[in-house]
């Protein structure tokens, strides 16, 4: 029986579940250990990035009982929905969609305008709170764990990722990061070898894709996440979905 969310800590999980046992644990091993550590329902948080597409394929290949949810912020690119549709068709994937509260979005745009998030970091966090963080809380309700496509290489804010963590911000559930040690080349090699559906914006220079107004292509040699919230410093480039206390 899993520990209660209120009391669960990293120290209370077996070391084999924490996966500090091996720096060479594979994504499959991390997923299986994460499921065991969670001891209850687990879902993949899918933004339809190339990393998440890889995880959808891997979970299907392994036959793991991991569902899929997605957050529709209301400002996604058309190309992102195309990937969602392709995954649903290829894997007969049931995607649980979560949307922001319409009253909060209406108030945001009525009172602050459609581009308030570019005025300051606080304004951008306010927009992300409404469009992403609050819906995530509803998506995670009742889960024992969730899977992400985060990798250490992606940004300075993710360099300390662990394979399996306790998400204290979201009630102490298990957070599983199977691709944390992969680099971008490994992700793309897997996707191409499996002929996976990927966002066609990648061919236009987009290496990291979020909401349309907050994402742009990057120049050759730029960091992959340079096109996300490009008006902000690198250490601020998170939306709040992966906060740590």
XYZ file of C-alpha atoms in Angstrom:
245
model
C 0.000 0.000 0.000
C 1.475 3.409 -0.925
C 2.281 5.870 1.833
C -0.119 8.754 2.338
C 0.668 11.857 0.306
C 0.896 14.060 3.386
C 3.651 11.985 5.028
C 5.579 10.650 2.064
C 9.208 11.727 1.661
C 12.182 10.616 -0.406
C 13.656 8.879 2.655
C 10.567 6.696 2.996
C 10.926 5.189 -0.482
C 13.143 2.116 -1.007
C 16.471 2.977 -2.624
C 15.623 0.734 -5.572
C 12.597 2.937 -6.208
C 14.525 6.191 -5.824
C 16.875 4.864 -8.536
C 20.008 6.284 -7.057
C 21.136 2.652 -7.319
C 22.395 3.169 -10.864
C 23.374 6.131 -12.985
C 22.816 3.957 -16.062
C 19.170 3.018 -15.422
C 17.237 2.904 -18.682
C 13.959 4.773 -19.262
C 12.138 1.435 -19.106
C 13.720 0.614 -15.737
C 12.858 4.064 -14.422
C 9.253 3.746 -15.563
C 8.824 0.338 -13.934
C 10.457 1.447 -10.686
C 8.366 4.613 -10.680
C 5.166 2.619 -11.028
C 6.221 0.409 -8.141
C 7.097 3.435 -6.008
C 3.766 5.122 -6.763
C 1.710 2.084 -5.869
C -1.350 3.518 -7.577
C -2.576 5.262 -10.745
C 0.078 7.045 -12.815
C -0.311 9.212 -15.921
C 2.027 10.844 -18.439
C 1.808 14.630 -18.675
C 1.960 15.019 -22.457
C 2.742 18.344 -24.113
C 3.366 16.556 -27.439
C 7.038 17.453 -27.399
C 9.394 14.993 -29.062
C 10.299 13.728 -25.567
C 6.658 13.068 -24.719
C 6.054 11.357 -28.057
C 8.993 9.055 -27.277
C 7.454 8.275 -23.885
C 4.033 7.534 -25.383
C 5.703 5.037 -27.712
C 7.848 3.500 -24.970
C 4.916 3.105 -22.580
C 2.890 1.440 -25.340
C 5.751 -0.893 -26.238
C 6.213 -1.909 -22.607
C 2.493 -2.338 -22.089
C 2.581 -0.286 -18.898
C -0.643 0.850 -17.196
C 0.108 4.554 -17.565
C -2.567 6.910 -18.848
C -2.060 10.236 -20.657
C -3.295 13.729 -19.946
C -2.677 17.044 -21.686
C -3.166 20.698 -20.795
C -4.822 22.845 -23.453
C -3.851 26.393 -22.524
C -5.986 27.902 -25.270
C -2.868 29.195 -27.018
C -1.287 26.086 -28.502
C -0.074 25.910 -32.083
C -2.165 24.097 -34.679
C 0.812 21.818 -35.252
C 0.662 20.651 -31.635
C -2.916 19.465 -32.066
C -1.825 17.588 -35.176
C 0.645 15.585 -33.099
C -2.063 14.858 -30.528
C -4.372 13.554 -33.247
C -1.619 11.435 -34.785
C -0.804 9.838 -31.424
C -4.471 9.171 -30.696
C -4.818 7.417 -34.066
C -1.570 5.436 -33.971
C -1.845 4.140 -30.404
C -5.613 4.331 -29.930
C -4.605 6.698 -27.178
C -7.232 8.188 -24.899
C -5.989 11.662 -23.948
C -7.545 13.331 -20.921
C -7.622 17.035 -21.805
C -7.684 19.735 -19.133
C -8.471 23.374 -19.812
C -8.073 26.580 -17.783
C -11.119 27.898 -15.965
C -12.900 30.070 -18.509
C -13.803 32.723 -15.904
C -10.121 33.152 -15.018
C -9.075 33.468 -18.678
C -11.837 35.974 -19.380
C -10.799 38.095 -16.392
C -7.126 37.857 -17.352
C -7.631 39.129 -20.875
C -10.335 41.659 -19.966
C -8.309 43.230 -17.169
C -4.717 42.792 -18.359
C -4.903 42.206 -22.103
C -3.839 39.278 -24.318
C -0.084 39.942 -23.979
C 0.200 40.859 -20.295
C 2.726 38.035 -19.813
C 5.391 40.029 -21.665
C 5.293 42.943 -19.237
C 7.056 41.259 -16.320
C 8.001 37.917 -14.852
C 5.167 38.254 -12.329
C 2.641 38.843 -15.112
C 3.935 35.829 -17.036
C 3.712 33.653 -13.953
C 0.142 34.860 -13.428
C -0.784 33.786 -16.970
C 0.930 30.394 -16.543
C -0.813 29.897 -13.212
C -4.212 30.295 -14.875
C -3.490 28.422 -18.093
C -1.189 25.649 -16.850
C -0.653 25.290 -13.121
C -4.272 25.303 -11.963
C -5.351 22.789 -14.645
C -2.384 20.594 -13.717
C -3.644 20.420 -10.158
C -6.953 19.051 -11.416
C -5.193 16.630 -13.767
C -3.109 15.210 -10.910
C -6.026 14.845 -8.518
C -6.395 11.232 -7.478
C -3.078 10.119 -9.000
C -0.281 8.401 -7.124
C 2.325 9.566 -9.633
C 3.005 11.294 -12.918
C 5.539 10.952 -15.723
C 7.335 13.861 -17.403
C 9.614 14.198 -20.419
C 12.051 16.518 -18.651
C 15.775 16.118 -19.238
C 18.725 17.535 -17.311
C 20.274 18.908 -20.486
C 17.271 21.109 -21.271
C 18.031 24.014 -18.951
C 19.869 25.181 -15.845
C 16.596 24.852 -13.938
C 16.520 21.095 -14.654
C 20.128 20.135 -14.026
C 19.297 18.648 -10.622
C 16.581 16.282 -11.840
C 16.367 12.812 -10.342
C 14.888 9.774 -12.015
C 12.188 9.419 -9.368
C 11.246 12.251 -7.045
C 8.586 13.088 -4.504
C 6.491 15.983 -5.787
C 5.906 17.863 -2.553
C 4.225 20.742 -4.381
C 1.493 18.428 -5.638
C 0.640 16.513 -2.511
C 3.645 14.232 -2.203
C 2.930 12.054 -5.222
C 5.714 10.345 -7.164
C 7.225 12.162 -10.129
C 8.982 10.039 -12.740
C 11.532 11.479 -15.197
C 12.570 8.542 -17.437
C 14.545 10.600 -19.986
C 16.441 12.767 -17.516
C 19.884 11.512 -18.658
C 19.219 11.489 -22.401
C 20.607 14.215 -24.622
C 18.725 15.745 -27.525
C 20.470 13.516 -30.073
C 19.331 10.366 -28.256
C 15.735 11.573 -28.174
C 15.713 12.317 -31.887
C 17.479 9.072 -32.754
C 14.743 7.114 -30.987
C 11.959 9.159 -32.596
C 13.404 8.774 -36.085
C 14.158 5.064 -35.717
C 10.541 4.467 -34.691
C 9.127 6.904 -37.283
C 7.190 8.695 -34.596
C 4.871 11.634 -35.340
C 6.661 14.833 -34.333
C 5.694 18.478 -34.473
C 6.401 19.881 -37.945
C 7.475 23.172 -36.353
C 10.744 21.441 -35.494
C 11.642 21.609 -39.193
C 11.180 25.383 -39.006
C 13.758 25.887 -36.260
C 11.574 25.355 -33.196
C 13.484 23.109 -30.782
C 11.248 23.594 -27.739
C 7.549 24.295 -28.235
C 5.059 25.731 -25.761
C 2.273 28.271 -26.169
C 2.401 30.027 -29.543
C 2.983 33.596 -28.249
C 5.778 32.393 -25.952
C 7.704 30.294 -28.474
C 9.866 31.180 -31.456
C 12.511 29.448 -33.606
C 16.107 29.477 -32.433
C 19.145 30.408 -34.471
C 21.904 27.874 -35.211
C 24.078 27.485 -32.138
C 21.472 28.845 -29.739
C 20.356 26.818 -26.739
C 17.260 24.694 -27.529
C 15.159 26.612 -24.989
C 16.340 30.035 -26.146
C 13.088 30.329 -28.054
C 10.945 29.911 -24.925
C 10.124 33.189 -23.131
C 13.079 34.709 -24.970
C 12.705 38.029 -23.142
C 13.559 36.377 -19.792
C 16.769 35.156 -18.157
C 17.572 31.439 -18.501
C 17.058 30.752 -14.782
C 13.443 31.967 -15.048
C 12.375 29.783 -17.961
C 9.847 27.566 -16.209
C 6.077 27.904 -16.212
C 5.440 26.659 -12.688
C 4.440 23.109 -13.578
C 7.677 21.777 -12.125
C 8.151 23.951 -9.049
C 10.064 22.652 -6.052
C 9.680 23.837 -2.511
